[in-house]
Amino acid sequence: NAGVTQTPKFRVLKTGQSMTLLCAQDMNHEYMYWYRQDPGMGLRLIHYSVGEGTTAKGEVPDGYNVSRLKKQNFLLGLESAAPSQTSVYFCASSYSRTGVPSNQPQHFGDGTRLSIL
Amino acid sequence: GDSVTQMEGPVTLSEEAFLTINCTYTATGYPSLFWYVQYPGEGLQLLLKATKADDKGSNKGFEATYRKETTSFHLEKGSVQVSDSAVYFCPSGPADSWGKLQFGAGTQVVVTP
């Protein structure tokens, strides 16, 4: 049972470099989410997607882009990394097309620990 | 608007002690309510949920009852273990039509031998 898989698990970047974080889910979920977790601030939603080919901004979208070309994958991109983007990034998915979306929990990956020097 | 208030931590207690983490909500309807747990170095995982008033969610010895009269969803465990040391989240606000939840900082629980 893979669930939600995030790659890579760890990464160190230099300021100004770019990279893409990959999230893959095998539960046929419609909705996917990217969060960042910083000490004392909890999880904050960066972007989310409610279906293949659709994305929307969350609470802290600046400096990030996302794409959902395939239903099972949700990519988070940093075009020009900044030290303020040092964080732990979590991907989550929810809602298979049964029942009500609000009743269904989110399933999380194990996170990507990203450091920007 | 709709919101959830979660007890702040950290909470430190001894093994076999009783644990309660308070979570109260305000909502115009009866949203589904969740508790998530995050063990060190891991992602969040669903601990339990309740989808309507008077529902009781339970898992791993934890329980929470969706109480309409007190608008609460407090998490309880009768006898904690060191392995229960983690951060517990009661997401803020009901899920909207896109399943979005707002997660605060959570409540850190430290259980000592």
PDB file of C-alpha atoms in Angstrom:
ATOM      1  CA  ASN A   1       0.000   0.000   0.000  1.00  0.00           C
ATOM      2  CA  ALA A   2       2.030   2.941  -1.262  1.00  0.00           C
ATOM      3  CA  GLY A   3      -0.581   5.672  -0.651  1.00  0.00           C
ATOM      4  CA  VAL A   4       1.094   9.046  -1.182  1.00  0.00           C
ATOM      5  CA  THR A   5       4.745   9.029  -2.195  1.00  0.00           C
ATOM      6  CA  GLN A   6       6.938  12.104  -2.217  1.00  0.00           C
ATOM      7  CA  THR A   7      10.319  12.434  -3.903  1.00  0.00           C
ATOM      8  CA  PRO A   8      12.932  13.410  -3.009  1.00  0.00           C
ATOM      9  CA  LYS A   9      12.935  12.993   0.772  1.00  0.00           C
ATOM     10  CA  PHE A  10      15.755  15.463   1.348  1.00  0.00           C
ATOM     11  CA  ARG A  11      17.332  18.172  -0.762  1.00  0.00           C
ATOM     12  CA  VAL A  12      19.747  21.032  -0.276  1.00  0.00           C
ATOM     13  CA  LEU A  13      19.683  23.882  -2.785  1.00  0.00           C
ATOM     14  CA  LYS A  14      21.565  27.092  -3.259  1.00  0.00           C
ATOM     15  CA  THR A  15      19.702  30.379  -3.478  1.00  0.00           C
ATOM     16  CA  GLY A  16      18.446  30.930  -6.996  1.00  0.00           C
ATOM     17  CA  GLN A  17      18.408  27.286  -8.043  1.00  0.00           C
ATOM     18  CA  SER A  18      15.247  25.628  -9.233  1.00  0.00           C
ATOM     19  CA  MET A  19      13.762  22.251  -8.482  1.00  0.00           C
ATOM     20  CA  THR A  20      10.593  20.195  -8.684  1.00  0.00           C
ATOM     21  CA  LEU A  21       9.053  18.126  -5.932  1.00  0.00           C
ATOM     22  CA  LEU A  22       7.013  15.165  -7.063  1.00  0.00           C
ATOM     23  CA  CYS A  23       3.934  13.753  -5.372  1.00  0.00           C
ATOM     24  CA  ALA A  24       2.306  10.541  -6.557  1.00  0.00           C
ATOM     25  CA  GLN A  25      -0.821   8.854  -5.195  1.00  0.00           C
ATOM     26  CA  ASP A  26      -2.246   5.464  -6.068  1.00  0.00           C
ATOM     27  CA  MET A  27      -5.692   5.832  -4.476  1.00  0.00           C
ATOM     28  CA  ASN A  28      -7.400   7.360  -7.504  1.00  0.00           C
ATOM     29  CA  HIS A  29      -8.076  10.530  -5.514  1.00  0.00           C
ATOM     30  CA  GLU A  30      -9.477  13.573  -7.229  1.00  0.00           C
ATOM     31  CA  TYR A  31      -8.029  16.234  -4.911  1.00  0.00           C
ATOM     32  CA  MET A  32      -4.381  16.878  -4.134  1.00  0.00           C
ATOM     33  CA  TYR A  33      -2.670  19.457  -1.922  1.00  0.00           C
ATOM     34  CA  TRP A  34       0.766  20.882  -1.217  1.00  0.00           C
ATOM     35  CA  TYR A  35       1.585  22.205   2.263  1.00  0.00           C
ATOM     36  CA  ARG A  36       4.639  23.569   3.945  1.00  0.00           C
ATOM     37  CA  GLN A  37       5.322  23.041   7.644  1.00  0.00           C
ATOM     38  CA  ASP A  38       7.440  25.473   9.593  1.00  0.00           C
ATOM     39  CA  PRO A  39       8.173  25.442  13.343  1.00  0.00           C
ATOM     40  CA  GLY A  40       5.406  27.081  15.346  1.00  0.00           C
ATOM     41  CA  MET A  41       3.290  27.792  12.264  1.00  0.00           C
ATOM     42  CA  GLY A  42       1.661  24.491  11.545  1.00  0.00           C
ATOM     43  CA  LEU A  43       0.819  23.447   8.026  1.00  0.00           C
ATOM     44  CA  ARG A  44       0.019  26.094   5.459  1.00  0.00           C
ATOM     45  CA  LEU A  45      -1.583  25.333   2.128  1.00  0.00           C
ATOM     46  CA  ILE A  46       0.494  26.371  -0.877  1.00  0.00           C
ATOM     47  CA  HIS A  47      -1.565  25.145  -3.856  1.00  0.00           C
ATOM     48  CA  TYR A  48      -4.179  22.531  -4.454  1.00  0.00           C
ATOM     49  CA  SER A  49      -5.849  20.718  -7.316  1.00  0.00           C
ATOM     50  CA  VAL A  50      -9.380  19.386  -7.624  1.00  0.00           C
ATOM     51  CA  GLY A  51      -8.763  17.387 -10.766  1.00  0.00           C
ATOM     52  CA  GLU A  52      -6.437  16.617 -13.609  1.00  0.00           C
ATOM     53  CA  GLY A  53      -5.428  19.788 -15.396  1.00  0.00           C
ATOM     54  CA  THR A  54      -6.733  22.131 -12.659  1.00  0.00           C
ATOM     55  CA  THR A  55      -4.831  23.974  -9.933  1.00  0.00           C
ATOM     56  CA  ALA A  56      -5.630  26.755  -7.491  1.00  0.00           C
ATOM     57  CA  LYS A  57      -3.772  28.954  -5.031  1.00  0.00           C
ATOM     58  CA  GLY A  58      -3.788  28.299  -1.331  1.00  0.00           C
ATOM     59  CA  GLU A  59      -2.698  30.452   1.571  1.00  0.00           C
ATOM     60  CA  VAL A  60       0.993  30.919   0.656  1.00  0.00           C
ATOM     61  CA  PRO A  61       1.398  30.449  -3.130  1.00  0.00           C
ATOM     62  CA  ASP A  62       4.069  33.067  -3.870  1.00  0.00           C
ATOM     63  CA  GLY A  63       7.332  31.641  -5.207  1.00  0.00           C
ATOM     64  CA  TYR A  64       5.787  28.287  -6.141  1.00  0.00           C
ATOM     65  CA  ASN A  65       4.143  26.810  -9.204  1.00  0.00           C
ATOM     66  CA  VAL A  66       2.288  23.549  -9.601  1.00  0.00           C
ATOM     67  CA  SER A  67       1.072  21.262 -12.324  1.00  0.00           C
ATOM     68  CA  ARG A  68      -1.269  18.301 -12.470  1.00  0.00           C
ATOM     69  CA  LEU A  69      -0.942  16.795 -15.902  1.00  0.00           C
ATOM     70  CA  LYS A  70      -1.880  13.326 -14.687  1.00  0.00           C
ATOM     71  CA  LYS A  71      -4.467  12.516 -12.053  1.00  0.00           C
ATOM     72  CA  GLN A  72      -2.017  10.580  -9.905  1.00  0.00           C
ATOM     73  CA  ASN A  73       0.765  13.187  -9.907  1.00  0.00           C
ATOM     74  CA  PHE A  74       1.012  16.679  -8.452  1.00  0.00           C
ATOM     75  CA  LEU A  75       4.255  18.584  -8.989  1.00  0.00           C
ATOM     76  CA  LEU A  76       5.483  21.544  -6.946  1.00  0.00           C
ATOM     77  CA  GLY A  77       8.097  23.775  -8.531  1.00  0.00           C
ATOM     78  CA  LEU A  78      10.429  26.366  -7.107  1.00  0.00           C
ATOM     79  CA  GLU A  79      11.707  28.515  -9.957  1.00  0.00           C
ATOM     80  CA  SER A  80      14.257  30.513  -7.966  1.00  0.00           C
ATOM     81  CA  ALA A  81      14.756  29.136  -4.484  1.00  0.00           C
ATOM     82  CA  ALA A  82      15.078  31.532  -1.540  1.00  0.00           C
ATOM     83  CA  PRO A  83      16.197  30.817   2.046  1.00  0.00           C
ATOM     84  CA  SER A  84      12.637  31.625   3.210  1.00  0.00           C
ATOM     85  CA  GLN A  85      11.504  28.505   1.373  1.00  0.00           C
ATOM     86  CA  THR A  86      13.503  26.273   3.682  1.00  0.00           C
ATOM     87  CA  SER A  87      10.804  24.048   5.107  1.00  0.00           C
ATOM     88  CA  VAL A  88       9.279  20.603   5.191  1.00  0.00           C
ATOM     89  CA  TYR A  89       6.860  20.101   2.306  1.00  0.00           C
ATOM     90  CA  PHE A  90       3.941  17.721   2.517  1.00  0.00           C
ATOM     91  CA  CYS A  91       1.673  16.477  -0.181  1.00  0.00           C
ATOM     92  CA  ALA A  92      -1.789  15.118   0.536  1.00  0.00           C
ATOM     93  CA  SER A  93      -4.671  13.689  -1.431  1.00  0.00           C
ATOM     94  CA  SER A  94      -8.336  13.042  -0.799  1.00  0.00           C
ATOM     95  CA  TYR A  95     -11.693  12.163  -2.281  1.00  0.00           C
ATOM     96  CA  SER A  96     -12.391   9.223  -4.426  1.00  0.00           C
ATOM     97  CA  ARG A  97     -15.700   9.675  -6.199  1.00  0.00           C
ATOM     98  CA  THR A  98     -17.828   8.081  -3.527  1.00  0.00           C
ATOM     99  CA  GLY A  99     -19.663   9.987  -0.831  1.00  0.00           C
ATOM    100  CA  VAL A 100     -19.152  13.588   0.129  1.00  0.00           C
ATOM    101  CA  PRO A 101     -15.742  15.288  -0.221  1.00  0.00           C
ATOM    102  CA  SER A 102     -15.998  17.019   3.158  1.00  0.00           C
ATOM    103  CA  ASN A 103     -16.378  13.656   4.917  1.00  0.00           C
ATOM    104  CA  GLN A 104     -13.205  12.194   3.512  1.00  0.00           C
ATOM    105  CA  PRO A 105      -9.843  12.647   5.220  1.00  0.00           C
ATOM    106  CA  GLN A 106      -6.652  13.732   3.584  1.00  0.00           C
ATOM    107  CA  HIS A 107      -3.854  11.194   3.168  1.00  0.00           C
ATOM    108  CA  PHE A 108      -0.336  12.539   3.582  1.00  0.00           C
ATOM    109  CA  GLY A 109       3.083  11.639   2.281  1.00  0.00           C
ATOM    110  CA  ASP A 110       6.141  11.509   4.526  1.00  0.00           C
ATOM    111  CA  GLY A 111       7.407  14.903   3.421  1.00  0.00           C
ATOM    112  CA  THR A 112      10.358  16.461   1.658  1.00  0.00           C
ATOM    113  CA  ARG A 113      12.886  18.276   3.817  1.00  0.00           C
ATOM    114  CA  LEU A 114      14.240  21.160   1.776  1.00  0.00           C
ATOM    115  CA  SER A 115      17.069  23.469   2.804  1.00  0.00           C
ATOM    116  CA  ILE A 116      17.984  26.570   0.835  1.00  0.00           C
ATOM    117  CA  LEU A 117      21.439  27.946   1.514  1.00  0.00           C
TER     118      LEU A 117
ATOM    119  CA  GLY B   1     -17.196  32.028   9.855  1.00  0.00           C
ATOM    120  CA  ASP B   2     -16.640  28.424  10.781  1.00  0.00           C
ATOM    121  CA  SER B   3     -13.574  27.681  12.888  1.00  0.00           C
ATOM    122  CA  VAL B   4     -11.960  25.254  15.312  1.00  0.00           C
ATOM    123  CA  THR B   5      -9.962  26.093  18.440  1.00  0.00           C
ATOM    124  CA  GLN B   6      -7.388  23.600  19.633  1.00  0.00           C
ATOM    125  CA  MET B   7      -5.673  23.452  22.997  1.00  0.00           C
ATOM    126  CA  GLU B   8      -2.120  24.708  22.870  1.00  0.00           C
ATOM    127  CA  GLY B   9       0.799  22.582  23.967  1.00  0.00           C
ATOM    128  CA  PRO B  10       3.179  21.237  24.809  1.00  0.00           C
ATOM    129  CA  VAL B  11       1.526  18.742  27.064  1.00  0.00           C
ATOM    130  CA  THR B  12       3.901  16.664  29.172  1.00  0.00           C
ATOM    131  CA  LEU B  13       2.680  13.677  31.129  1.00  0.00           C
ATOM    132  CA  SER B  14       3.853  10.390  32.547  1.00  0.00           C
ATOM    133  CA  GLU B  15       3.265   6.986  31.045  1.00  0.00           C
ATOM    134  CA  GLU B  16      -0.157   5.513  31.909  1.00  0.00           C
ATOM    135  CA  ALA B  17      -1.602   8.980  32.605  1.00  0.00           C
ATOM    136  CA  PHE B  18      -4.909  10.154  31.170  1.00  0.00           C
ATOM    137  CA  LEU B  19      -4.694  12.452  28.167  1.00  0.00           C
ATOM    138  CA  THR B  20      -7.219  15.025  27.017  1.00  0.00           C
ATOM    139  CA  ILE B  21      -6.665  17.514  24.220  1.00  0.00           C
ATOM    140  CA  ASN B  22      -9.453  20.021  23.824  1.00  0.00           C
ATOM    141  CA  CYS B  23     -10.904  20.997  20.470  1.00  0.00           C
ATOM    142  CA  THR B  24     -14.008  23.144  20.076  1.00  0.00           C
ATOM    143  CA  TYR B  25     -15.648  24.336  16.914  1.00  0.00           C
ATOM    144  CA  THR B  26     -18.091  26.892  15.672  1.00  0.00           C
ATOM    145  CA  ALA B  27     -20.073  26.081  12.591  1.00  0.00           C
ATOM    146  CA  THR B  28     -23.383  26.841  11.040  1.00  0.00           C
ATOM    147  CA  GLY B  29     -23.925  23.224  10.151  1.00  0.00           C
ATOM    148  CA  TYR B  30     -22.477  19.911  11.279  1.00  0.00           C
ATOM    149  CA  PRO B  31     -19.152  19.494   9.566  1.00  0.00           C
ATOM    150  CA  SER B  32     -17.139  16.299   9.672  1.00  0.00           C
ATOM    151  CA  LEU B  33     -14.421  16.529  12.307  1.00  0.00           C
ATOM    152  CA  PHE B  34     -10.999  14.913  12.308  1.00  0.00           C
ATOM    153  CA  TRP B  35      -8.020  14.275  14.523  1.00  0.00           C
ATOM    154  CA  TYR B  36      -4.645  13.767  12.877  1.00  0.00           C
ATOM    155  CA  VAL B  37      -1.371  12.669  14.475  1.00  0.00           C
ATOM    156  CA  GLN B  38       2.186  13.354  13.362  1.00  0.00           C
ATOM    157  CA  TYR B  39       4.953  11.186  14.784  1.00  0.00           C
ATOM    158  CA  PRO B  40       8.506  12.549  14.686  1.00  0.00           C
ATOM    159  CA  GLY B  41       9.918  12.639  11.193  1.00  0.00           C
ATOM    160  CA  GLU B  42       6.690  11.504   9.556  1.00  0.00           C
ATOM    161  CA  GLY B  43       3.728  12.985   7.758  1.00  0.00           C
ATOM    162  CA  LEU B  44       0.301  13.476   9.261  1.00  0.00           C
ATOM    163  CA  GLN B  45      -1.992  10.502   9.471  1.00  0.00           C
ATOM    164  CA  LEU B  46      -5.650  10.320  10.260  1.00  0.00           C
ATOM    165  CA  LEU B  47      -6.215   9.186  13.824  1.00  0.00           C
ATOM    166  CA  LEU B  48      -9.996   9.241  13.895  1.00  0.00           C
ATOM    167  CA  LYS B  49     -13.002  11.070  12.544  1.00  0.00           C
ATOM    168  CA  ALA B  50     -16.684  11.678  13.163  1.00  0.00           C
ATOM    169  CA  THR B  51     -19.107  12.706  10.493  1.00  0.00           C
ATOM    170  CA  LYS B  52     -22.188  13.724  12.486  1.00  0.00           C
ATOM    171  CA  ALA B  53     -23.358  14.769  15.922  1.00  0.00           C
ATOM    172  CA  ASP B  54     -22.999  12.116  18.678  1.00  0.00           C
ATOM    173  CA  ASP B  55     -20.639  10.044  16.550  1.00  0.00           C
ATOM    174  CA  LYS B  56     -17.673   8.606  18.424  1.00  0.00           C
ATOM    175  CA  GLY B  57     -14.439   8.085  16.564  1.00  0.00           C
ATOM    176  CA  SER B  58     -11.886   5.681  18.028  1.00  0.00           C
ATOM    177  CA  ASN B  59      -8.503   4.277  17.082  1.00  0.00           C
ATOM    178  CA  LYS B  60      -5.369   3.054  18.893  1.00  0.00           C
ATOM    179  CA  GLY B  61      -7.041   3.601  22.269  1.00  0.00           C
ATOM    180  CA  PHE B  62      -7.933   7.208  21.449  1.00  0.00           C
ATOM    181  CA  GLU B  63     -11.525   8.407  21.402  1.00  0.00           C
ATOM    182  CA  ALA B  64     -13.348  11.596  20.514  1.00  0.00           C
ATOM    183  CA  THR B  65     -17.084  12.264  20.530  1.00  0.00           C
ATOM    184  CA  TYR B  66     -18.744  14.823  18.316  1.00  0.00           C
ATOM    185  CA  ARG B  67     -20.785  16.746  20.892  1.00  0.00           C
ATOM    186  CA  LYS B  68     -23.297  19.113  19.400  1.00  0.00           C
ATOM    187  CA  GLU B  69     -24.411  20.582  22.720  1.00  0.00           C
ATOM    188  CA  THR B  70     -20.908  21.724  23.691  1.00  0.00           C
ATOM    189  CA  THR B  71     -19.594  22.052  20.119  1.00  0.00           C
ATOM    190  CA  SER B  72     -16.582  19.985  21.099  1.00  0.00           C
ATOM    191  CA  PHE B  73     -14.495  17.119  19.743  1.00  0.00           C
ATOM    192  CA  HIS B  74     -12.018  16.511  22.549  1.00  0.00           C
ATOM    193  CA  LEU B  75      -9.425  13.777  22.115  1.00  0.00           C
ATOM    194  CA  GLU B  76      -8.961  11.361  25.018  1.00  0.00           C
ATOM    195  CA  LYS B  77      -6.867   8.344  25.904  1.00  0.00           C
ATOM    196  CA  GLY B  78      -7.083   6.551  29.191  1.00  0.00           C
ATOM    197  CA  SER B  79      -3.484   5.374  29.527  1.00  0.00           C
ATOM    198  CA  VAL B  80      -0.813   6.885  27.345  1.00  0.00           C
ATOM    199  CA  GLN B  81       2.440   5.258  26.325  1.00  0.00           C
ATOM    200  CA  VAL B  82       5.788   6.738  25.388  1.00  0.00           C
ATOM    201  CA  SER B  83       4.971   5.805  21.798  1.00  0.00           C
ATOM    202  CA  ASP B  84       2.045   8.265  21.880  1.00  0.00           C
ATOM    203  CA  SER B  85       4.514  11.148  21.948  1.00  0.00           C
ATOM    204  CA  ALA B  86       3.600  13.118  18.845  1.00  0.00           C
ATOM    205  CA  VAL B  87       1.889  16.253  17.588  1.00  0.00           C
ATOM    206  CA  TYR B  88      -1.897  16.066  17.382  1.00  0.00           C
ATOM    207  CA  PHE B  89      -3.952  18.213  15.037  1.00  0.00           C
ATOM    208  CA  CYS B  90      -7.630  19.112  15.091  1.00  0.00           C
ATOM    209  CA  PRO B  91      -7.992  20.873  11.714  1.00  0.00           C
ATOM    210  CA  SER B  92      -9.363  24.352  11.844  1.00  0.00           C
ATOM    211  CA  GLY B  93     -12.678  24.853  10.203  1.00  0.00           C
ATOM    212  CA  PRO B  94     -14.844  22.406   8.332  1.00  0.00           C
ATOM    213  CA  ALA B  95     -13.813  21.060   4.990  1.00  0.00           C
ATOM    214  CA  ASP B  96     -15.157  23.188   2.193  1.00  0.00           C
ATOM    215  CA  SER B  97     -16.432  21.776  -1.054  1.00  0.00           C
ATOM    216  CA  TRP B  98     -12.878  21.034  -2.182  1.00  0.00           C
ATOM    217  CA  GLY B  99     -11.978  19.133   0.951  1.00  0.00           C
ATOM    218  CA  LYS B 100      -9.631  21.848   2.137  1.00  0.00           C
ATOM    219  CA  LEU B 101      -8.747  21.893   5.819  1.00  0.00           C
ATOM    220  CA  GLN B 102      -6.800  24.448   7.835  1.00  0.00           C
ATOM    221  CA  PHE B 103      -4.161  22.966  10.091  1.00  0.00           C
ATOM    222  CA  GLY B 104      -2.809  25.000  12.981  1.00  0.00           C
ATOM    223  CA  ALA B 105       0.383  24.276  14.873  1.00  0.00           C
ATOM    224  CA  GLY B 106      -1.148  21.292  16.640  1.00  0.00           C
ATOM    225  CA  THR B 107      -0.632  20.143  20.215  1.00  0.00           C
ATOM    226  CA  GLN B 108       2.654  18.507  21.053  1.00  0.00           C
ATOM    227  CA  VAL B 109       2.353  15.664  23.536  1.00  0.00           C
ATOM    228  CA  VAL B 110       5.402  14.337  25.345  1.00  0.00           C
ATOM    229  CA  VAL B 111       5.018  11.146  27.373  1.00  0.00           C
ATOM    230  CA  THR B 112       7.831  10.317  29.778  1.00  0.00           C
ATOM    231  CA  PRO B 113       8.591   6.842  31.181  1.00  0.00           C
TER     232      PRO B 113
END
